[in-house]
Amino acid sequence: MSSAIDKVSAQIDANRAGVIQRLADAVAIPSVSGDAAHRPQVIQMAQWMAKSLEGVGCENIKFKELGKQTLDGQEVSLPPVVFADYREGKADAKKTVLVYGHYDVQPALKSDGWNTEPFKLEYDEKTGRLYGRGSTDDKGPVIGWINMLEAHRQAGVELPVNLKFVFEGMEESGSVGLDELIAHEHAQGSFFKGVDACCISDNYWLGTKKPCLTHGLRGVAYFKLHISGPAADLHSGLFGGVVHEPMTDLFAIMSKLVTPQGDILIPGIKELVTPLTDEEFKRYQVMDFSVQDMEGATGSKTTIADDKEKILMARMRYPSLSLHGIEGAFSEAGTKTVIPAKIVGKFSLRLVPDMTPAKVNELVEAYINAEWKKLGSKNTLRLEAEHGGKPWLADPNHWNYEAAAKAVQKIYGVAPDYTREGGSIPVALTFAETLGKNLLLLPLGRADDGAHSTNEKIDVSNYVEGSKLLGAYLHEIAAATA
Amino acid sequence: MSSAIDKVSAQIDANRAGVIQRLADAVAIPSVSGDAAHRPQVIQMAQWMAKSLEGVGCENIKFKELGKQTLDGQEVSLPPVVFADYREGKADAKKTVLVYGHYDVQPALKSDGWNTEPFKLEYDEKTGRLYGRGSTDDKGPVIGWINMLEAHRQAGVELPVNLKFVFEGMEESGSVGLDELIAHEHAQGSFFKGVDACCISDNYWLGTKKPCLTHGLRGVAYFKLHISGPAADLHSGLFGGVVHEPMTDLFAIMSKLVTPQGDILIPGIKELVTPLTDEEFKRYQVMDFSVQDMEGATGSKTTIADDKEKILMARMRYPSLSLHGIEGAFSEAGTKTVIPAKIVGKFSLRLVPDMTPAKVNELVEAYINAEWKKLGSKNTLRLEAEHGGKPWLADPNHWNYEAAAKAVQKIYGVAPDYTREGGSIPVALTFAETLGKNLLLLPLGRADDGAHSTNEKIDVSNYVEGSKLLGAYLHEIAAATA
Ligand SMILES: [Zn+2]
Ligand SMILES: [Zn+2]
Ligand SMILES: [Zn+2]
Ligand SMILES: [Zn+2]
């Protein structure tokens, strides 16, 4: 097997100019899903994907249409989800890996502050960086799979697993229609049949030096706290001291949700958090990360904890509660002496196992109702639970992860970090829950790639070694005992 | 004296059509001070004032120029302050009353929701109301003085006091330049020499039935609480739980300023409030006011107190603290999961004797600094004390008030209420402090006149009886023992 991986890797090195050109071709198509004017280019990118997949031997390539949407005031077609199979040899005896990625990108204008044209891939040989919109999110990783398949064919190495590709064109714009498509295909289609494990490459290393495997994501529960009293905004000269002020009530309630040290004060929340094990704690200890990295990321010395492990755990394995703002209060510059009559406080929790939006909603509602009664206000309170998403956690000892770890060791010569992310990637939860299979997040890019920012880049080494890593991973999958 | 007052009053009744026409002529000039495009009409209104004052026998009429200002991006001349004297007979033996009013108005467009043209006085004979911008704020009361002078001349009654008029054209736009002019005239001019008492008619009855004399105004102290931490806004998925969040700190501090029952929690504030006397309490008991009036004014049942006296005292004689809003937080509709990096909480206190902005600033700063230390946050706090204004309180047993009370009794057949207002009228404080003389607020209009609103009105009875009241007041001043 090692010889097979070596051959594929050598072929990718030999193709270096070609794989960079392939990424340049993809970046040149401004497949911005959030802008109706760019919708034709998103669809052009779907066609480019289909052609590229066909070119490296994929079959059964399908455009799954999702209908129409209204965007920027016009009705436009949703870009298709591209399905494709890769099978060769004794396919029925092989494991099957489902791969998800997205071919759409965030908007980008040179005038936003880019040093180069965002939709022209620029290779800076001095730094070894490839600049361009989509270079790391998510065209680079998506094309990594294509590079890997191409190298197998050119090197005459048979791919020892079957692949099922799902490439979406609306990820940066809310993945409209994707959940329904996955549910529908799972229930009625045949595409997802026989999948043994899933892999998504659409996140980043924790730092800039060491690869990682990501096995968890926090969920979210978002709340709007409506408080209303007077029929209209009042002047504090005339009414200050006379009426119960909705703002005073809101501050009283929202100040009781979380302490300045980040402790959530809602009874029952902490009890839902799964206890820390020694095995897990060791993962934080070895991670390629420092307090200074976090200070760099926030541009400040404002971490609650002063040691690396606590900071990592705060992001990855503990819940948090943030106060986001108030709708309906005085938010401009200046010094208006208004008593706002009707306001909406916004806050959200990040959820970890075994919290769920449903459980959290119940606890938040009970607590806020109890605290509200204590206030003795004549105003009116209404709590609205907005969008929620469950946390996701995979078993990092599953053969899917073991295969990826061996591949990292093979390509990079190090054991990967096992990270969890603080935010959500809803599609990961959808695949894991719908298919009931182990899912791996296998990032190619680095923490400083600047996805969604100006001057987005992927290091050429991450792109090239990443393409090799995807191949090595699949060979290790084949060798693993399921 | 009674016969003199009766003669003047009868003359005003005889002139009823004429005094209504005079108000119509003034309302027809859209002297909107807040709009550069209307500046010529403000200056036209100053000329109208000068001509009208001259027509009723005023002398020494002067336009006090205030220079220029930049408004709506253009440099425009400030409207002049109109000075005028009224003296006749043995003037040196008479008392002198300083009268202030303003000839500018708030903006008004029919499309804002007016039932009639705002700059055309409409007399609704069914309701007895005169509708038009400025009808009650402040053209009606200002012209009341002119009506009164005209009636004296026509009835052949000598005015038993001297008058000094100060009519401003920038009141609705911050009284730019007025304080400096008053200070300068007091120090170097001769206009204010010999003033014995002051009178301003630019506020309203407490209700709709009973006249009042107003002898107090609350002051204000406005604060901006700056809290900053991270260099830029952060995503709560990545950083929630990791950093000290400025919003959490802000809610912790601002929730400790005032209770939902309106109690100010800043130590030392309550001790500054002058104690309630029996005499004062009786004033609240007799006031023409009910809990229902307040519920009508706020369009809600949200008064903290459930009895009339407590509600009135909350507005008039106790301080209050209101939270106005947050600059820099998420204030739009929707569900953004942002951790705001740099925010400014806004709050203000309404001040009563013996609170001053200076004393309040000191107490607020000490308290917030102490509470901030308790939080143990690594973020940065800065408290900024914004504009402040002292409270004003006059002695309602002064002969100036006794004269006004007798005049109310004479014209309306009732004893007036002695009210204090919850808001500020900065010019009242300026005159009272600069001249060191007793100042009376003598409103002509009713609480429901809708100054600054659509369909502003003055009841024709308030306008006509009010013109008589101003005359009667001056005769009682002359009769009073100073
Ligand atoms: Zn992505
Ligand atoms: Zn993205
Ligand atoms: Zn006014
Ligand atoms: Zn006004």
Coordinates of N, CA, C and O and ligand atoms in Angstrom, one line a residue, chain A residues 102 106 137 171-172 202 204 451-452, ligand 2:
Chain A
H102 N -18.1 22.3 -1.6 CA -18.9 23.2 -2.3 C -18.1 24.0 -3.3 O -16.9 24.3 -3.1
Q106 N -17.6 33.1 -1.6 CA -18.0 34.4 -1.0 C -17.8 35.4 -2.1 O -17.0 35.3 -2.9
D137 N -11.4 28.0 0.3 CA -12.8 27.8 0.7 C -13.7 27.9 -0.5 O -14.1 28.9 -0.9
E171 N -23.4 26.8 -0.6 CA -23.0 26.7 0.8 C -22.8 28.0 1.4 O -23.2 28.2 2.6
E172 N -22.3 29.0 0.7 CA -22.0 30.3 1.3 C -23.3 31.1 1.4 O -23.3 32.3 1.8
D202 N -13.6 21.1 4.5 CA -14.1 22.5 4.4 C -13.9 23.3 5.7 O -14.6 24.2 6.0
Y204 N -10.3 24.2 8.7 CA -8.9 24.6 8.7 C -8.2 24.0 9.9 O -8.7 23.6 10.9
A451 N -10.3 32.6 4.8 CA -11.6 32.3 4.1 C -12.6 33.5 4.4 O -12.6 33.9 5.6
H452 N -13.3 33.9 3.5 CA -14.3 35.0 3.6 C -13.7 36.3 3.7 O -14.4 37.3 3.8
Ligands
ZN2 ZN -17.1 29.6 3.5

